[in-house]
Structures are given as structure tokens and as C-alpha cells.
JSON list of C-alpha atoms in Angstrom, two decimals:
[
{"chain": "X", "resi": 344, "resn": "MET", "atom": "CA", "xyz": [74.23, 105.09, 77.58]},
{"chain": "X", "resi": 345, "resn": "PRO", "atom": "CA", "xyz": [75.72, 106.40, 73.85]},
{"chain": "X", "resi": 346, "resn": "PRO", "atom": "CA", "xyz": [79.82, 105.52, 73.49]},
{"chain": "X", "resi": 347, "resn": "ARG", "atom": "CA", "xyz": [81.92, 108.63, 74.67]},
{"chain": "X", "resi": 348, "resn": "GLU", "atom": "CA", "xyz": [84.10, 110.00, 72.04]},
{"chain": "X", "resi": 349, "resn": "ILE", "atom": "CA", "xyz": [87.92, 110.28, 74.58]},
{"chain": "X", "resi": 350, "resn": "ARG", "atom": "CA", "xyz": [90.36, 112.43, 74.15]},
{"chain": "X", "resi": 351, "resn": "GLN", "atom": "CA", "xyz": [93.75, 110.89, 75.03]},
{"chain": "X", "resi": 352, "resn": "SER", "atom": "CA", "xyz": [96.84, 112.80, 75.79]},
{"chain": "X", "resi": 353, "resn": "ARG", "atom": "CA", "xyz": [99.10, 113.72, 73.26]},
{"chain": "X", "resi": 354, "resn": "HIS", "atom": "CA", "xyz": [102.09, 112.47, 75.48]},
{"chain": "X", "resi": 355, "resn": "ALA", "atom": "CA", "xyz": [103.44, 109.40, 75.29]},
{"chain": "X", "resi": 356, "resn": "TRP", "atom": "CA", "xyz": [104.84, 109.03, 79.09]},
{"chain": "X", "resi": 357, "resn": "VAL", "atom": "CA", "xyz": [101.32, 110.44, 80.41]},
{"chain": "X", "resi": 358, "resn": "ARG", "atom": "CA", "xyz": [99.05, 107.56, 78.48]},
{"chain": "X", "resi": 359, "resn": "TYR", "atom": "CA", "xyz": [101.16, 105.29, 80.24]},
{"chain": "X", "resi": 360, "resn": "SER", "atom": "CA", "xyz": [101.28, 106.56, 83.44]},
{"chain": "X", "resi": 361, "resn": "LEU", "atom": "CA", "xyz": [97.03, 106.57, 82.98]},
{"chain": "X", "resi": 362, "resn": "LEU", "atom": "CA", "xyz": [97.48, 103.18, 82.28]},
{"chain": "X", "resi": 363, "resn": "GLY", "atom": "CA", "xyz": [99.38, 102.23, 84.77]},
{"chain": "X", "resi": 364, "resn": "VAL", "atom": "CA", "xyz": [97.09, 103.52, 87.50]},
{"chain": "X", "resi": 365, "resn": "GLY", "atom": "CA", "xyz": [93.56, 102.71, 85.73]},
{"chain": "X", "resi": 366, "resn": "TRP", "atom": "CA", "xyz": [94.55, 98.97, 85.87]},
{"chain": "X", "resi": 367, "resn": "LEU", "atom": "CA", "xyz": [95.39, 99.33, 89.09]},
{"chain": "X", "resi": 368, "resn": "SER", "atom": "CA", "xyz": [92.19, 101.21, 90.30]},
{"chain": "X", "resi": 369, "resn": "VAL", "atom": "CA", "xyz": [90.20, 98.27, 88.56]},
{"chain": "X", "resi": 370, "resn": "VAL", "atom": "CA", "xyz": [92.75, 95.81, 90.15]},
{"chain": "X", "resi": 371, "resn": "LEU", "atom": "CA", "xyz": [91.80, 97.55, 93.47]},
{"chain": "X", "resi": 372, "resn": "GLY", "atom": "CA", "xyz": [88.41, 97.73, 92.45]},
{"chain": "X", "resi": 373, "resn": "VAL", "atom": "CA", "xyz": [87.63, 94.21, 91.98]},
{"chain": "X", "resi": 374, "resn": "ILE", "atom": "CA", "xyz": [89.08, 92.94, 95.22]},
{"chain": "X", "resi": 375, "resn": "GLY", "atom": "CA", "xyz": [86.99, 95.76, 97.03]},
{"chain": "X", "resi": 376, "resn": "ILE", "atom": "CA", "xyz": [83.89, 93.89, 95.61]},
{"chain": "X", "resi": 377, "resn": "PHE", "atom": "CA", "xyz": [85.15, 91.10, 97.93]},
{"chain": "X", "resi": 378, "resn": "LEU", "atom": "CA", "xyz": [86.39, 93.36, 100.56]},
{"chain": "X", "resi": 379, "resn": "PRO", "atom": "CA", "xyz": [84.96, 95.84, 102.72]},
{"chain": "X", "resi": 380, "resn": "VAL", "atom": "CA", "xyz": [87.22, 97.90, 103.20]},
{"chain": "X", "resi": 381, "resn": "LEU", "atom": "CA", "xyz": [88.15, 98.79, 99.99]},
{"chain": "X", "resi": 382, "resn": "PRO", "atom": "CA", "xyz": [85.05, 100.64, 98.00]},
{"chain": "X", "resi": 383, "resn": "THR", "atom": "CA", "xyz": [84.87, 99.66, 94.60]},
{"chain": "X", "resi": 384, "resn": "THR", "atom": "CA", "xyz": [83.47, 102.73, 92.70]},
{"chain": "X", "resi": 385, "resn": "PRO", "atom": "CA", "xyz": [85.96, 105.01, 93.28]},
{"chain": "X", "resi": 386, "resn": "PHE", "atom": "CA", "xyz": [88.25, 103.33, 92.40]},
{"chain": "X", "resi": 387, "resn": "LEU", "atom": "CA", "xyz": [86.17, 101.58, 89.29]},
{"chain": "X", "resi": 388, "resn": "LEU", "atom": "CA", "xyz": [85.83, 105.25, 88.65]},
{"chain": "X", "resi": 389, "resn": "LEU", "atom": "CA", "xyz": [89.27, 106.37, 89.06]},
{"chain": "X", "resi": 390, "resn": "ALA", "atom": "CA", "xyz": [90.06, 103.58, 86.39]},
{"chain": "X", "resi": 391, "resn": "ALA", "atom": "CA", "xyz": [87.71, 105.42, 83.96]},
{"chain": "X", "resi": 392, "resn": "GLY", "atom": "CA", "xyz": [88.79, 108.74, 84.15]},
{"chain": "X", "resi": 393, "resn": "CYS", "atom": "CA", "xyz": [92.26, 107.62, 83.75]},
{"chain": "X", "resi": 394, "resn": "PHE", "atom": "CA", "xyz": [91.57, 105.43, 80.69]},
{"chain": "X", "resi": 395, "resn": "MET", "atom": "CA", "xyz": [89.23, 108.32, 79.56]},
{"chain": "X", "resi": 396, "resn": "ARG", "atom": "CA", "xyz": [92.61, 110.34, 78.56]},
{"chain": "X", "resi": 397, "resn": "SER", "atom": "CA", "xyz": [94.63, 107.13, 77.58]},
{"chain": "X", "resi": 398, "resn": "SER", "atom": "CA", "xyz": [93.04, 104.45, 75.57]},
{"chain": "X", "resi": 399, "resn": "GLN", "atom": "CA", "xyz": [90.01, 104.52, 74.09]},
{"chain": "X", "resi": 400, "resn": "ARG", "atom": "CA", "xyz": [89.59, 100.45, 73.87]},
{"chain": "X", "resi": 401, "resn": "PHE", "atom": "CA", "xyz": [90.15, 100.38, 77.75]},
{"chain": "X", "resi": 402, "resn": "TYR", "atom": "CA", "xyz": [87.70, 102.99, 78.21]},
{"chain": "X", "resi": 403, "resn": "ASP", "atom": "CA", "xyz": [84.89, 100.61, 76.57]},
{"chain": "X", "resi": 404, "resn": "TRP", "atom": "CA", "xyz": [85.54, 97.64, 77.81]},
{"chain": "X", "resi": 405, "resn": "LEU", "atom": "CA", "xyz": [85.47, 98.52, 81.09]},
{"chain": "X", "resi": 406, "resn": "VAL", "atom": "CA", "xyz": [82.26, 100.70, 80.59]},
{"chain": "X", "resi": 407, "resn": "TYR", "atom": "CA", "xyz": [80.68, 98.36, 79.03]},
{"chain": "X", "resi": 408, "resn": "HIS", "atom": "CA", "xyz": [82.18, 95.52, 80.85]},
{"chain": "X", "resi": 409, "resn": "PRO", "atom": "CA", "xyz": [78.81, 93.26, 82.15]},
{"chain": "X", "resi": 410, "resn": "LYS", "atom": "CA", "xyz": [79.97, 93.37, 86.01]},
{"chain": "X", "resi": 411, "resn": "LEU", "atom": "CA", "xyz": [81.92, 96.23, 85.94]},
{"chain": "X", "resi": 412, "resn": "GLY", "atom": "CA", "xyz": [80.31, 98.36, 83.55]},
{"chain": "X", "resi": 413, "resn": "PRO", "atom": "CA", "xyz": [76.65, 98.89, 85.23]},
{"chain": "X", "resi": 414, "resn": "TRP", "atom": "CA", "xyz": [78.83, 100.33, 89.09]},
{"chain": "X", "resi": 415, "resn": "ILE", "atom": "CA", "xyz": [80.01, 103.44, 86.53]},
{"chain": "X", "resi": 416, "resn": "ARG", "atom": "CA", "xyz": [77.09, 103.89, 84.41]},
{"chain": "X", "resi": 417, "resn": "ASP", "atom": "CA", "xyz": [74.37, 104.77, 86.69]},
{"chain": "X", "resi": 418, "resn": "TYR", "atom": "CA", "xyz": [76.94, 106.78, 87.97]},
{"chain": "X", "resi": 419, "resn": "LEU", "atom": "CA", "xyz": [78.19, 108.64, 84.32]},
{"chain": "X", "resi": 420, "resn": "ASP", "atom": "CA", "xyz": [74.48, 109.11, 83.45]},
{"chain": "X", "resi": 421, "resn": "GLY", "atom": "CA", "xyz": [73.64, 110.68, 86.80]},
{"chain": "X", "resi": 422, "resn": "GLU", "atom": "CA", "xyz": [71.01, 107.93, 87.97]},
{"chain": "X", "resi": 423, "resn": "GLY", "atom": "CA", "xyz": [72.85, 107.88, 91.53]},
{"chain": "X", "resi": 424, "resn": "ILE", "atom": "CA", "xyz": [73.37, 104.91, 94.29]},
{"chain": "X", "resi": 425, "resn": "PRO", "atom": "CA", "xyz": [70.22, 102.37, 94.71]},
{"chain": "X", "resi": 426, "resn": "LEU", "atom": "CA", "xyz": [69.56, 102.86, 98.17]},
{"chain": "X", "resi": 427, "resn": "LYS", "atom": "CA", "xyz": [70.33, 99.01, 98.62]},
{"chain": "X", "resi": 428, "resn": "GLY", "atom": "CA", "xyz": [73.75, 99.21, 97.83]},
{"chain": "X", "resi": 429, "resn": "LYS", "atom": "CA", "xyz": [74.04, 101.81, 99.93]},
{"chain": "X", "resi": 430, "resn": "VAL", "atom": "CA", "xyz": [72.58, 100.34, 102.79]},
{"chain": "X", "resi": 431, "resn": "TYR", "atom": "CA", "xyz": [74.89, 97.32, 102.19]},
{"chain": "X", "resi": 432, "resn": "ALA", "atom": "CA", "xyz": [78.28, 99.09, 101.79]},
{"chain": "X", "resi": 433, "resn": "ILE", "atom": "CA", "xyz": [77.64, 101.73, 104.63]},
{"chain": "X", "resi": 434, "resn": "GLY", "atom": "CA", "xyz": [76.51, 98.85, 106.98]},
{"chain": "X", "resi": 435, "resn": "LEU", "atom": "CA", "xyz": [79.50, 96.40, 105.61]},
{"chain": "X", "resi": 436, "resn": "MET", "atom": "CA", "xyz": [81.78, 99.53, 105.54]},
{"chain": "X", "resi": 437, "resn": "TRP", "atom": "CA", "xyz": [81.29, 100.41, 109.80]},
{"chain": "X", "resi": 438, "resn": "SER", "atom": "CA", "xyz": [81.01, 96.06, 110.72]},
{"chain": "X", "resi": 439, "resn": "SER", "atom": "CA", "xyz": [84.80, 96.47, 109.22]},
{"chain": "X", "resi": 440, "resn": "ILE", "atom": "CA", "xyz": [85.64, 99.55, 111.13]},
{"chain": "X", "resi": 441, "resn": "ALA", "atom": "CA", "xyz": [84.36, 98.10, 114.17]},
{"chain": "X", "resi": 442, "resn": "LEU", "atom": "CA", "xyz": [86.07, 95.44, 113.39]},
{"chain": "X", "resi": 443, "resn": "SER", "atom": "CA", "xyz": [89.45, 96.71, 112.86]},
{"chain": "X", "resi": 444, "resn": "CYS", "atom": "CA", "xyz": [88.91, 99.04, 115.55]},
{"chain": "X", "resi": 445, "resn": "TYR", "atom": "CA", "xyz": [88.94, 96.12, 117.80]},
{"chain": "X", "resi": 446, "resn": "LEU", "atom": "CA", "xyz": [92.16, 94.47, 116.30]},
{"chain": "X", "resi": 447, "resn": "VAL", "atom": "CA", "xyz": [94.20, 97.59, 115.41]},
{"chain": "X", "resi": 448, "resn": "GLN", "atom": "CA", "xyz": [94.91, 98.93, 119.27]},
{"chain": "X", "resi": 449, "resn": "ARG", "atom": "CA", "xyz": [96.41, 101.65, 117.92]},
{"chain": "X", "resi": 450, "resn": "PRO", "atom": "CA", "xyz": [94.61, 105.37, 118.54]},
{"chain": "X", "resi": 451, "resn": "TRP", "atom": "CA", "xyz": [95.69, 106.92, 115.53]},
{"chain": "X", "resi": 452, "resn": "ALA", "atom": "CA", "xyz": [94.79, 104.24, 113.71]},
{"chain": "X", "resi": 453, "resn": "TRP", "atom": "CA", "xyz": [91.43, 104.59, 114.75]},
{"chain": "X", "resi": 454, "resn": "ALA", "atom": "CA", "xyz": [91.55, 108.40, 114.15]},
{"chain": "X", "resi": 455, "resn": "PHE", "atom": "CA", "xyz": [91.90, 107.41, 110.36]},
{"chain": "X", "resi": 456, "resn": "MET", "atom": "CA", "xyz": [89.42, 104.66, 110.30]},
{"chain": "X", "resi": 457, "resn": "LEU", "atom": "CA", "xyz": [86.83, 106.60, 112.08]},
{"chain": "X", "resi": 458, "resn": "THR", "atom": "CA", "xyz": [87.94, 109.66, 109.48]},
{"chain": "X", "resi": 459, "resn": "SER", "atom": "CA", "xyz": [87.42, 107.42, 106.51]},
{"chain": "X", "resi": 460, "resn": "ALA", "atom": "CA", "xyz": [84.13, 105.94, 107.31]},
{"chain": "X", "resi": 461, "resn": "THR", "atom": "CA", "xyz": [82.40, 109.21, 108.28]},
{"chain": "X", "resi": 462, "resn": "LEU", "atom": "CA", "xyz": [83.41, 111.04, 105.32]},
{"chain": "X", "resi": 463, "resn": "VAL", "atom": "CA", "xyz": [82.65, 107.78, 103.19]},
{"chain": "X", "resi": 464, "resn": "THR", "atom": "CA", "xyz": [79.06, 107.76, 104.99]},
{"chain": "X", "resi": 465, "resn": "ILE", "atom": "CA", "xyz": [78.33, 111.45, 104.48]},
{"chain": "X", "resi": 466, "resn": "TYR", "atom": "CA", "xyz": [79.54, 110.40, 100.64]},
{"chain": "X", "resi": 467, "resn": "LEU", "atom": "CA", "xyz": [76.72, 108.04, 100.38]},
{"chain": "X", "resi": 468, "resn": "ILE", "atom": "CA", "xyz": [74.37, 109.44, 101.87]},
{"chain": "X", "resi": 469, "resn": "ARG", "atom": "CA", "xyz": [74.47, 112.61, 99.97]},
{"chain": "X", "resi": 470, "resn": "THR", "atom": "CA", "xyz": [75.18, 111.12, 96.70]},
{"chain": "X", "resi": 471, "resn": "LYS", "atom": "CA", "xyz": [71.68, 110.43, 94.61]},
{"chain": "X", "resi": 472, "resn": "THR", "atom": "CA", "xyz": [69.81, 107.17, 95.46]},
{"chain": "X", "resi": 473, "resn": "ARG", "atom": "CA", "xyz": [69.18, 106.07, 92.04]},
{"chain": "X", "resi": 474, "resn": "ARG", "atom": "CA", "xyz": [64.85, 104.40, 91.72]},
{"chain": "X", "resi": 475, "resn": "LEU", "atom": "CA", "xyz": [63.89, 101.28, 91.01]},
{"chain": "X", "resi": 476, "resn": "ASP", "atom": "CA", "xyz": [62.33, 100.19, 88.04]}
]
């Protein structure tokens, strides 16, 4: 993936706000690698978007990071998500949602969790599936 030139915001307060949101998204994305309740890729994509408008150095660090970068680069390059990743993500997500629904006896929480899981599943299914070479 060739380096992308970013367009930084001209306003310092916007850059600092985007840096804060970007780093929070990186932290949440990394936590999401270990906790299936948090989605990793959307947080990392949000971080890349925030860094794209605030810091070339942090954007390059994230996109070319040996562990985090491939999650972003495959998506940005339009290659999609591997089938194995889709199956793993959907299976783990629904397992954790089922356990959460069992543990949390609140109908409003069930509605929120099931709606979220359904929307994420639809998104993952509709996202391009990357072919493995």
C-alpha cells in the first residue's frame, strides 16, 4: 500500500480532539482483539480516520504497524475480510451475546444487544470477502 498524504485540520483544537478520539479508538480496538464484545476493525478504522486529519506520523504508525496495520490496510485497499475472519467474528459475537443475554435479565438490554449483533452480522456478510492466495 503506497503512503497516503493526509490533510491535517487547520484548527489546533480539532487536531487535538481527533488525536484523543484516535488514541481512544486504538485502545478500544486492541482490547477488542481479546474481548469479542468490542469490534476491533471499526475502532481501528475510526482511529485511522482521526489520525488522517490530525497526524501523519500516527497515521503511518497505525497503518504500517505489523499487528494492527493489516486489519486496516486490507479494508482500505478494498480487499475485504477473509471468510475465516467473518465466520470467527460472527460466531464469537453471537456466543458472547447469547451468554450476555443469559446473564443480564433485562429485556431492554436484550433488545440492544440483539439489534447490535444483527446489524454487525448484516454488515459483515455484506462486506466483500477477501480471497486468500
